[in-house]
Short mmCIF file of C-alpha atoms and ligand atoms in Angstrom, two decimals:
data_model
loop_
_atom_site.label_atom_id
_atom_site.label_comp_id
_atom_site.label_asym_id
_atom_site.label_seq_id
_atom_site.Cartn_x
_atom_site.Cartn_y
_atom_site.Cartn_z
CA UNK Q 1 -18.56 8.03 -11.82
CA UNK Q 2 -16.14 5.79 -13.72
CA UNK Q 3 -17.10 3.26 -16.41
CA UNK Q 4 -16.85 0.30 -14.03
CA UNK Q 5 -20.35 1.28 -12.88
CA UNK Q 6 -21.62 0.01 -16.27
CA UNK Q 7 -21.70 -3.39 -17.95
CA UNK Q 8 -20.24 -3.62 -21.48
CA UNK Q 9 -23.62 -3.92 -23.18
CA UNK Q 10 -25.22 -1.18 -21.07
CA UNK Q 11 -22.36 1.10 -22.13
CA UNK Q 12 -22.80 0.25 -25.84
CA UNK Q 13 -26.53 1.06 -25.52
CA UNK Q 14 -25.75 4.40 -23.84
CA UNK Q 15 -23.13 5.40 -26.44
CA UNK Q 16 -25.15 4.34 -29.47
CA UNK Q 17 -28.65 5.52 -28.51
CA UNK Q 18 -30.31 7.32 -31.40
CA UNK Q 19 -27.60 6.61 -34.00
CA UNK Q 20 -29.23 6.37 -37.43
CA UNK Q 21 -28.19 4.71 -40.69
CA UNK Q 22 -28.97 6.14 -44.11
CA UNK Q 23 -31.06 3.53 -45.92
CA UNK Q 24 -34.19 1.88 -44.55
CA UNK Q 25 -32.87 -1.69 -44.95
CA UNK Q 26 -29.46 -0.93 -43.42
CA UNK Q 27 -28.46 -2.22 -40.00
CA UNK Q 28 -25.98 -0.24 -37.93
CA UNK Q 29 -25.38 -1.15 -34.29
CA UNK Q 30 -26.82 -4.38 -32.91
CA UNK Q 31 -25.69 -7.31 -35.05
CA UNK Q 32 -22.33 -9.03 -35.60
CA UNK Q 33 -21.60 -6.68 -38.52
CA UNK Q 34 -23.15 -3.53 -39.90
CA UNK Q 35 -25.12 -4.47 -43.04
CA UNK Q 36 -25.11 -1.67 -45.61
CA UNK Q 37 -26.91 -1.30 -48.93
CA UNK Q 38 -24.78 0.68 -51.41
CA UNK Q 39 -27.59 0.60 -53.97
CA UNK Q 40 -26.80 -2.32 -56.27
CA UNK Q 41 -25.27 -5.80 -56.20
CA UNK Q 42 -24.21 -7.44 -52.95
CA UNK Q 43 -24.66 -5.80 -49.55
CA UNK Q 44 -21.60 -4.55 -47.65
CA UNK Q 45 -20.64 -6.02 -44.25
CA UNK Q 46 -18.38 -4.06 -41.87
CA UNK Q 47 -17.01 -5.11 -38.48
CA UNK Q 48 -14.09 -4.35 -36.15
CA UNK Q 49 -12.67 -6.24 -33.21
CA UNK Q 50 -9.44 -6.09 -31.24
CA UNK Q 51 -7.04 -8.35 -29.39
CA UNK Q 52 -5.37 -6.77 -26.38
CA UNK Q 53 -2.33 -8.24 -24.63
CA UNK Q 54 -3.32 -9.34 -21.13
CA UNK Q 55 -7.02 -9.26 -21.99
CA UNK Q 56 -7.27 -11.61 -24.99
CA UNK Q 57 -3.81 -13.19 -25.20
CA UNK Q 58 -0.47 -13.32 -23.48
CA UNK Q 59 2.82 -13.38 -25.35
CA UNK Q 60 4.02 -16.21 -23.09
CA UNK Q 61 1.15 -18.56 -24.01
CA UNK Q 62 0.35 -17.86 -27.67
CA UNK Q 63 2.88 -18.41 -30.45
CA UNK Q 64 3.25 -15.09 -32.31
CA UNK Q 65 1.71 -16.55 -35.50
CA UNK Q 66 -1.38 -17.59 -33.55
CA UNK Q 67 -1.85 -14.06 -32.18
CA UNK Q 68 -2.06 -12.71 -35.73
CA UNK Q 69 -4.16 -15.60 -36.91
CA UNK Q 70 -6.68 -15.20 -34.05
CA UNK Q 71 -6.88 -11.42 -34.47
CA UNK Q 72 -8.18 -11.95 -38.01
CA UNK Q 73 -10.19 -15.08 -37.10
CA UNK Q 74 -12.42 -13.23 -34.62
CA UNK Q 75 -13.30 -10.70 -37.31
CA UNK Q 76 -13.80 -13.40 -39.96
CA UNK Q 77 -16.15 -15.06 -37.48
CA UNK Q 78 -18.37 -11.94 -37.37
CA UNK Q 79 -18.60 -11.96 -41.20
CA UNK Q 80 -19.40 -15.71 -41.01
CA UNK Q 81 -22.14 -14.95 -38.48
CA UNK Q 82 -23.97 -12.89 -41.13
CA UNK Q 83 -23.56 -15.56 -43.85
CA UNK Q 84 -21.05 -13.34 -45.68
CA UNK Q 85 -17.77 -13.48 -47.61
CA UNK Q 86 -14.76 -11.63 -46.17
CA UNK Q 87 -13.00 -9.27 -48.64
CA UNK Q 88 -10.76 -6.52 -47.23
CA UNK Q 89 -8.94 -6.04 -43.91
CA UNK Q 90 -7.29 -2.99 -42.32
CA UNK Q 91 -4.86 -3.68 -39.49
CA UNK Q 92 -4.29 -1.11 -36.75
CA UNK Q 93 -1.33 -1.85 -34.46
CA UNK Q 94 -0.71 -0.13 -31.12
CA UNK Q 95 2.87 -1.07 -30.26
CA UNK Q 96 4.66 -0.89 -26.91
CA UNK Q 97 8.29 0.21 -27.39
CA UNK Q 98 9.77 -2.99 -25.88
CA UNK Q 99 8.11 -5.32 -28.43
CA UNK Q 100 10.61 -7.46 -30.32
CA UNK Q 101 10.64 -7.31 -34.10
CA UNK Q 102 10.69 -11.13 -34.22
CA UNK Q 103 7.36 -11.25 -32.36
CA UNK Q 104 5.84 -8.61 -34.62
CA UNK Q 105 7.07 -10.42 -37.75
CA UNK Q 106 5.50 -13.62 -36.39
CA UNK Q 107 2.17 -11.90 -35.72
CA UNK Q 108 2.15 -10.49 -39.24
CA UNK Q 109 3.07 -13.88 -40.74
CA UNK Q 110 0.00 -15.32 -38.95
CA UNK Q 111 -2.18 -12.47 -40.18
CA UNK Q 112 -1.01 -12.86 -43.78
CA UNK Q 113 -1.47 -16.63 -43.79
CA UNK Q 114 -4.98 -16.32 -42.33
CA UNK Q 115 -5.90 -13.61 -44.85
CA UNK Q 116 -4.69 -15.84 -47.68
CA UNK Q 117 -6.66 -18.85 -46.42
CA UNK Q 118 -9.87 -16.82 -46.54
CA UNK Q 119 -9.08 -14.93 -49.77
CA UNK Q 120 -9.03 -11.63 -47.89
CA UNK Q 121 -6.79 -8.74 -48.95
CA UNK Q 122 -4.96 -6.67 -46.32
CA UNK Q 123 -5.44 -3.23 -47.85
CA UNK Q 124 -4.16 -0.90 -45.14
CA UNK Q 125 -3.90 -0.14 -41.47
CA UNK Q 126 -2.12 2.08 -39.01
CA UNK Q 127 0.74 2.03 -36.52
CA UNK Q 128 0.87 4.02 -33.29
CA UNK Q 129 2.90 3.67 -30.13
CA UNK Q 130 0.99 2.87 -26.95
CA UNK Q 131 2.52 5.96 -25.34
CA UNK Q 132 4.22 4.12 -22.50
CA UNK Q 133 1.54 1.50 -21.84
CA UNK Q 134 3.18 -1.96 -21.99
CA UNK Q 135 0.33 -3.78 -23.77
CA UNK Q 136 0.24 -4.63 -27.47
CA UNK Q 137 -3.10 -4.06 -29.23
CA UNK Q 138 -4.16 -5.40 -32.64
CA UNK Q 139 -7.36 -3.84 -33.90
CA UNK Q 140 -8.81 -5.00 -37.21
CA UNK Q 141 -11.53 -3.64 -39.45
CA UNK Q 142 -12.90 -6.23 -41.85
CA UNK Q 143 -15.17 -5.61 -44.81
CA UNK Q 144 -17.15 -8.32 -46.54
CA UNK Q 145 -20.10 -8.82 -48.82
CA UNK Q 146 -23.26 -10.86 -48.74
CA UNK Q 147 -25.71 -11.64 -51.51
CA UNK Q 148 -29.09 -9.96 -51.19
CA UNK Q 149 -31.42 -12.30 -49.31
CA UNK Q 150 -28.55 -14.34 -47.83
CA UNK Q 151 -27.76 -12.23 -44.75
CA UNK Q 152 -28.72 -13.86 -41.45
CA UNK Q 153 -29.53 -11.47 -38.59
CA UNK Q 154 -29.88 -11.98 -34.85
CA UNK Q 155 -33.49 -10.82 -35.06
CA UNK Q 156 -35.29 -13.56 -37.04
CA UNK Q 157 -35.94 -16.32 -34.47
CA UNK Q 158 -39.54 -17.42 -33.66
CA UNK Q 159 -41.00 -19.65 -30.93
CA UNK Q 160 -40.74 -23.28 -32.06
CA UNK Q 161 -37.47 -22.82 -33.99
CA UNK Q 162 -34.67 -25.22 -33.09
CA UNK Q 163 -31.48 -23.78 -31.55
CA UNK Q 164 -28.31 -25.20 -33.12
CA UNK Q 165 -24.54 -24.84 -32.81
CA UNK Q 166 -21.66 -25.85 -35.02
CA UNK Q 167 -18.76 -27.84 -33.56
CA UNK Q 168 -18.40 -28.17 -29.78
CA UNK Q 169 -18.40 -25.61 -26.95
CA UNK Q 170 -16.07 -24.85 -24.06
CA UNK Q 171 -12.77 -26.00 -25.62
CA UNK Q 172 -11.31 -22.49 -25.78
CA UNK Q 173 -12.08 -21.76 -22.11
CA UNK Q 174 -10.63 -25.12 -21.11
CA UNK Q 175 -7.51 -24.42 -23.21
CA UNK Q 176 -7.07 -21.07 -21.45
CA UNK Q 177 -7.34 -22.78 -18.04
CA UNK Q 178 -4.56 -25.22 -18.97
CA UNK Q 179 -2.22 -22.22 -19.34
CA UNK Q 180 -3.24 -20.93 -15.91
CA UNK Q 181 -3.39 -24.18 -13.87
CA UNK Q 182 -1.33 -27.34 -13.80
CA UNK Q 183 -3.12 -30.40 -15.13
CA UNK Q 184 -2.31 -33.98 -14.16
CA UNK Q 185 -3.01 -37.09 -16.25
CA UNK Q 186 -3.76 -35.10 -19.39
CA UNK Q 187 -2.13 -36.25 -22.63
CA UNK Q 188 0.06 -33.85 -24.64
CA UNK Q 189 -2.39 -34.28 -27.55
CA UNK Q 190 -5.38 -33.17 -25.44
CA UNK Q 191 -3.41 -30.18 -24.15
CA UNK Q 192 -2.39 -29.19 -27.67
CA UNK Q 193 -5.92 -29.62 -29.07
CA UNK Q 194 -7.54 -27.41 -26.42
CA UNK Q 195 -4.78 -24.82 -26.39
CA UNK Q 196 -5.02 -24.47 -30.16
CA UNK Q 197 -8.81 -24.11 -29.90
CA UNK Q 198 -7.99 -21.13 -27.66
CA UNK Q 199 -5.01 -19.57 -29.44
CA UNK Q 200 -6.02 -20.40 -33.03
CA UNK Q 201 -9.82 -20.74 -33.33
CA UNK Q 202 -11.20 -21.66 -36.75
CA UNK Q 203 -13.78 -19.15 -38.04
CA UNK Q 204 -16.81 -20.94 -39.53
CA UNK Q 205 -16.88 -18.91 -42.74
CA UNK Q 206 -17.88 -21.73 -45.11
CA UNK Q 207 -20.56 -22.94 -42.69
CA UNK Q 208 -21.98 -19.40 -42.36
CA UNK Q 209 -22.17 -19.01 -46.14
CA UNK Q 210 -23.94 -22.36 -46.51
CA UNK Q 211 -26.47 -21.40 -43.83
CA UNK Q 212 -27.04 -17.98 -45.42
CA UNK Q 213 -27.59 -19.56 -48.85
CA UNK Q 214 -30.29 -21.85 -47.43
CA UNK Q 215 -32.42 -18.77 -46.90
CA UNK Q 216 -34.39 -17.13 -44.12
CA UNK Q 217 -37.37 -19.49 -44.54
CA UNK Q 218 -35.20 -22.28 -43.13
CA UNK Q 219 -32.41 -20.71 -41.06
CA UNK Q 220 -34.00 -17.83 -39.15
CA UNK Q 221 -31.30 -16.13 -37.02
CA UNK Q 222 -27.56 -16.41 -36.38
CA UNK Q 223 -24.62 -15.00 -34.43
CA UNK Q 224 -21.18 -16.24 -33.43
CA UNK Q 225 -20.30 -17.25 -29.88
CA UNK Q 226 -17.58 -14.89 -28.69
CA UNK Q 227 -18.72 -14.01 -25.16
CA UNK Q 228 -20.16 -17.43 -24.30
CA UNK Q 229 -23.36 -19.37 -25.08
CA UNK Q 230 -25.42 -17.90 -22.21
CA UNK Q 231 -24.60 -14.29 -23.12
CA UNK Q 232 -24.76 -14.68 -26.88
CA UNK Q 233 -28.06 -16.59 -26.77
CA UNK Q 234 -29.36 -13.73 -24.61
CA UNK Q 235 -28.33 -11.28 -27.38
CA UNK Q 236 -30.14 -13.37 -30.00
CA UNK Q 237 -33.29 -13.58 -27.86
CA UNK Q 238 -33.27 -9.84 -27.10
CA UNK Q 239 -32.97 -8.99 -30.82
CA UNK Q 240 -35.62 -11.56 -31.80
CA UNK Q 241 -38.00 -10.76 -28.93
CA UNK Q 242 -38.23 -14.36 -27.75
CA UNK Q 243 -37.26 -16.77 -24.98
CA UNK Q 244 -35.24 -19.99 -25.25
CA UNK Q 245 -34.83 -23.38 -23.61
CA UNK Q 246 -31.38 -25.00 -23.67
CA UNK Q 247 -31.18 -28.76 -23.07
CA UNK Q 248 -28.11 -29.27 -20.91
CA UNK Q 249 -27.57 -32.88 -22.02
CA UNK Q 250 -27.53 -31.83 -25.68
CA UNK Q 251 -24.65 -29.33 -25.45
CA UNK Q 252 -21.78 -30.76 -27.53
CA UNK Q 253 -18.62 -31.31 -25.44
CA UNK Q 254 -15.38 -32.68 -26.89
CA UNK Q 255 -13.57 -35.66 -25.36
CA UNK Q 256 -10.40 -33.61 -24.57
CA UNK Q 257 -12.59 -31.02 -22.79
CA UNK Q 258 -14.15 -33.73 -20.60
CA UNK Q 259 -10.72 -35.13 -19.71
CA UNK Q 260 -9.26 -31.71 -18.81
CA UNK Q 261 -12.39 -30.83 -16.80
CA UNK Q 262 -11.88 -34.01 -14.78
CA UNK Q 263 -8.21 -33.18 -14.21
CA UNK Q 264 -8.95 -29.60 -13.11
CA UNK Q 265 -12.10 -30.66 -11.20
CA UNK Q 266 -14.18 -28.12 -13.08
CA UNK Q 267 -17.72 -28.49 -14.45
CA UNK Q 268 -17.25 -28.78 -18.25
CA UNK Q 269 -20.72 -27.30 -18.80
CA UNK Q 270 -19.63 -24.11 -17.05
CA UNK Q 271 -16.99 -23.60 -19.76
CA UNK Q 272 -19.49 -24.54 -22.50
CA UNK Q 273 -22.23 -22.20 -21.21
CA UNK Q 274 -20.20 -19.22 -20.08
CA UNK Q 275 -16.54 -19.57 -21.13
CA UNK Q 276 -16.59 -17.78 -24.48
CA UNK Q 277 -14.20 -17.46 -27.44
CA UNK Q 278 -15.72 -20.57 -29.04
CA UNK Q 279 -16.24 -18.80 -32.38
CA UNK Q 280 -18.83 -21.43 -33.25
CA UNK Q 281 -22.06 -20.35 -34.97
CA UNK Q 282 -25.25 -20.28 -32.91
CA UNK Q 283 -28.34 -20.30 -35.15
CA UNK Q 284 -32.02 -21.09 -35.22
CA UNK Q 285 -33.99 -22.99 -37.82
CA UNK Q 286 -37.46 -24.18 -38.66
CA UNK Q 287 -37.84 -27.80 -37.42
CA UNK Q 288 -38.93 -28.96 -40.90
CA UNK Q 289 -35.57 -27.80 -42.34
CA UNK Q 290 -33.38 -29.76 -39.89
CA UNK Q 291 -32.48 -32.72 -42.13
CA UNK Q 292 -31.69 -30.52 -45.13
CA UNK Q 293 -29.61 -28.07 -43.08
CA UNK Q 294 -27.75 -30.81 -41.23
CA UNK Q 295 -26.76 -32.67 -44.38
CA UNK Q 296 -25.77 -29.44 -46.20
CA UNK Q 297 -23.45 -28.42 -43.35
CA UNK Q 298 -22.02 -31.84 -42.59
CA UNK Q 299 -21.48 -32.91 -46.21
CA UNK Q 300 -20.16 -29.61 -47.56
CA UNK Q 301 -18.07 -28.45 -44.59
CA UNK Q 302 -17.50 -31.58 -42.48
CA UNK Q 303 -18.51 -29.62 -39.36
CA UNK Q 304 -21.02 -31.26 -37.00
CA UNK Q 305 -24.25 -29.47 -36.17
CA UNK Q 306 -26.07 -30.10 -32.88
CA UNK Q 307 -29.59 -29.13 -31.80
CA UNK Q 308 -29.28 -27.79 -28.23
CA UNK Q 309 -32.78 -26.50 -27.53
CA UNK Q 310 -35.82 -24.63 -28.75
CA UNK Q 311 -36.88 -21.00 -29.07
CA UNK Q 312 -39.76 -20.15 -26.71
CA UNK Q 313 -42.31 -17.35 -26.47
CA UNK Q 314 -40.90 -14.17 -24.84
CA UNK Q 315 -42.74 -14.78 -21.56
CA UNK Q 316 -40.80 -18.03 -21.01
CA UNK Q 317 -37.45 -16.19 -20.66
CA UNK Q 318 -34.24 -18.19 -20.96
CA UNK Q 319 -34.17 -21.57 -19.25
CA UNK Q 320 -31.83 -24.49 -18.82
CA UNK Q 321 -33.44 -27.94 -18.92
CA UNK Q 322 -31.72 -30.73 -16.93
CA UNK Q 323 -31.80 -34.42 -17.97
CA UNK Q 324 -34.13 -35.25 -15.02
CA UNK Q 325 -36.70 -32.83 -16.41
CA UNK Q 326 -36.31 -29.91 -14.00
CA UNK Q 327 -35.59 -26.48 -15.39
CA UNK Q 328 -33.88 -23.39 -14.01
CA UNK Q 329 -33.43 -19.86 -15.35
CA UNK Q 330 -30.39 -19.43 -17.59
CA UNK Q 331 -28.59 -16.21 -16.63
CA UNK Q 332 -25.94 -14.68 -18.89
CA UNK Q 333 -22.71 -15.20 -16.94
CA UNK Q 334 -20.46 -14.87 -19.92
CA UNK Q 335 -17.73 -12.36 -20.73
CA UNK Q 336 -18.32 -8.67 -20.08
CA UNK Q 337 -15.25 -6.47 -20.66
CA UNK Q 338 -16.23 -4.01 -17.96
CA UNK Q 339 -17.37 -6.51 -15.38
CA UNK Q 340 -15.85 -9.96 -15.49
CA UNK Q 341 -14.36 -12.42 -13.02
CA UNK Q 342 -10.69 -13.27 -13.50
CA UNK Q 343 -10.23 -16.25 -15.86
N1 ATP S 401 -18.18 1.74 -29.17
C1 ATP S 401 -19.16 1.37 -29.97
N2 ATP S 401 -19.78 2.27 -30.77
C2 ATP S 401 -20.75 1.87 -31.61
N3 ATP S 401 -21.20 0.62 -31.72
C3 ATP S 401 -20.63 -0.32 -30.95
C4 ATP S 401 -19.57 0.01 -30.03
N4 ATP S 401 -19.20 -1.13 -29.42
C5 ATP S 401 -19.96 -2.12 -29.90
N5 ATP S 401 -20.83 -1.64 -30.83
C6 ATP S 401 -21.84 -2.40 -31.58
O1 ATP S 401 -22.61 -3.15 -30.64
C7 ATP S 401 -22.94 -4.45 -31.15
C8 ATP S 401 -22.44 -5.51 -30.20
O2 ATP S 401 -21.03 -5.40 -30.14
P1 ATP S 401 -20.13 -6.63 -29.69
O3 ATP S 401 -18.71 -6.17 -29.73
O4 ATP S 401 -20.66 -7.22 -28.45
O5 ATP S 401 -20.35 -7.61 -30.92
P2 ATP S 401 -20.36 -9.17 -30.91
O6 ATP S 401 -20.34 -9.61 -32.33
O7 ATP S 401 -21.48 -9.66 -30.05
O8 ATP S 401 -19.05 -9.56 -30.14
P3 ATP S 401 -17.58 -9.66 -30.70
O9 ATP S 401 -17.12 -8.25 -30.93
O10 ATP S 401 -16.85 -10.29 -29.58
O11 ATP S 401 -17.63 -10.49 -31.93
C9 ATP S 401 -22.31 -4.52 -32.54
O12 ATP S 401 -23.30 -4.24 -33.51
C10 ATP S 401 -21.24 -3.43 -32.51
O13 ATP S 401 -21.01 -2.88 -33.79
C1 TPS S 402 -5.20 -13.58 -20.93
C2 TPS S 402 -6.64 -13.91 -21.18
N1 TPS S 402 -7.56 -13.78 -20.19
C3 TPS S 402 -8.87 -14.02 -20.42
C4 TPS S 402 -9.29 -14.42 -21.66
C5 TPS S 402 -10.77 -14.72 -21.91
N2 TPS S 402 -11.47 -13.72 -22.72
C6 TPS S 402 -10.95 -12.54 -23.05
S1 TPS S 402 -11.97 -11.62 -24.01
C7 TPS S 402 -13.16 -12.81 -24.01
C8 TPS S 402 -14.48 -12.64 -24.72
C9 TPS S 402 -14.36 -12.28 -26.17
O1 TPS S 402 -13.74 -11.02 -26.36
P1 TPS S 402 -14.39 -9.87 -27.26
O2 TPS S 402 -15.76 -9.55 -26.68
O3 TPS S 402 -13.43 -8.71 -27.16
O4 TPS S 402 -14.48 -10.39 -28.65
C10 TPS S 402 -12.75 -13.90 -23.23
C11 TPS S 402 -13.53 -15.13 -22.97
C12 TPS S 402 -8.30 -14.54 -22.66
N3 TPS S 402 -8.59 -14.88 -23.93
N4 TPS S 402 -6.99 -14.28 -22.40
MG1 MG S 403 -20.06 -11.65 -33.06
#
């Protein structure tokens, strides 16, 4: 049997069954980062994520600097999703022999600039050839810290909590589609905005720290949207043991996304629900904390926050509520590395 018989998350469960961590409060597999207690001071956060040519980017579409910038951004986003502060990065490069030095210099310029923006030190890495395979791989390990009591896990949501997202959803998926299909009547500014949301996403590090500092009595659970809202909300609900209702009309969609969706005759909500690579934060909060949380995020980061639904009891499952009042089950159709439709 080959691995295509498994889904990505089924495979992770199979490979990680029974793995233990050393201290009772530690978290190993299952959240955006491992959360490790070294005994005093802040807790340690550890995560790794890769960008693979042909899977996550193509050299023809992304400027080299953006490839480096995004490779670090997706890791910074996992630290953000725990409410943490990024500290140290290790960069592992798997290089095909045909790669030009100009492209590699560009990727590293993007990596260095991104590290500097987020006060993160590149402290090591590794270089290997791909052994004849033509695809470039950038794999990053990122370490961060989080103050005791500030870490936000996927597991803290309760029925009645509001479901919120930062920013808007679907732009990255729309940007990717503009590389793959010809658009008509779309302005160069819209194209650039959406393509940059895809090739150079902004990790919500400041927003994550603000949410973590508000404390678990107000913000109850968090993760970042990498696979897509439907799949990542499913992860949050599985870890929290709850259901969820998403209000379709509340999902924040940008104006450029709506214009490109019209041009490509695609449902914009499909990109927002299932497209992935948004790198926005998806979090839950107690309804009484909404005003305080909204003003903290909007005033101190400038990023909008939108309530998109409500956590439900586990028996309710995941549902999508339409503006006319009817509901349907919300199935996770988002990215699965071992079983995904072509983009
Ligand atoms: N090969 C593996 N061995 C051990 N643990 C793994 C492995 N792959 C994934 N995990 C763990 O499974 C959990 C889910 O991994 P996943 O990569 O889906 O994280 P994510 O934050 O949801 O997505 P992304 O990596 O896109 O940010 C994480 O806790 C991760 O550390
Ligand atoms: C060329 C090309 N084709 C498809 C996609 C879409 N894509 C790739 S991985 C992923 C989920 C997040 O990855 P991970 O789970 O590894 O963090 C998505 C939505 C792309 N970016 N580039
Ligand atoms: Mg994540």
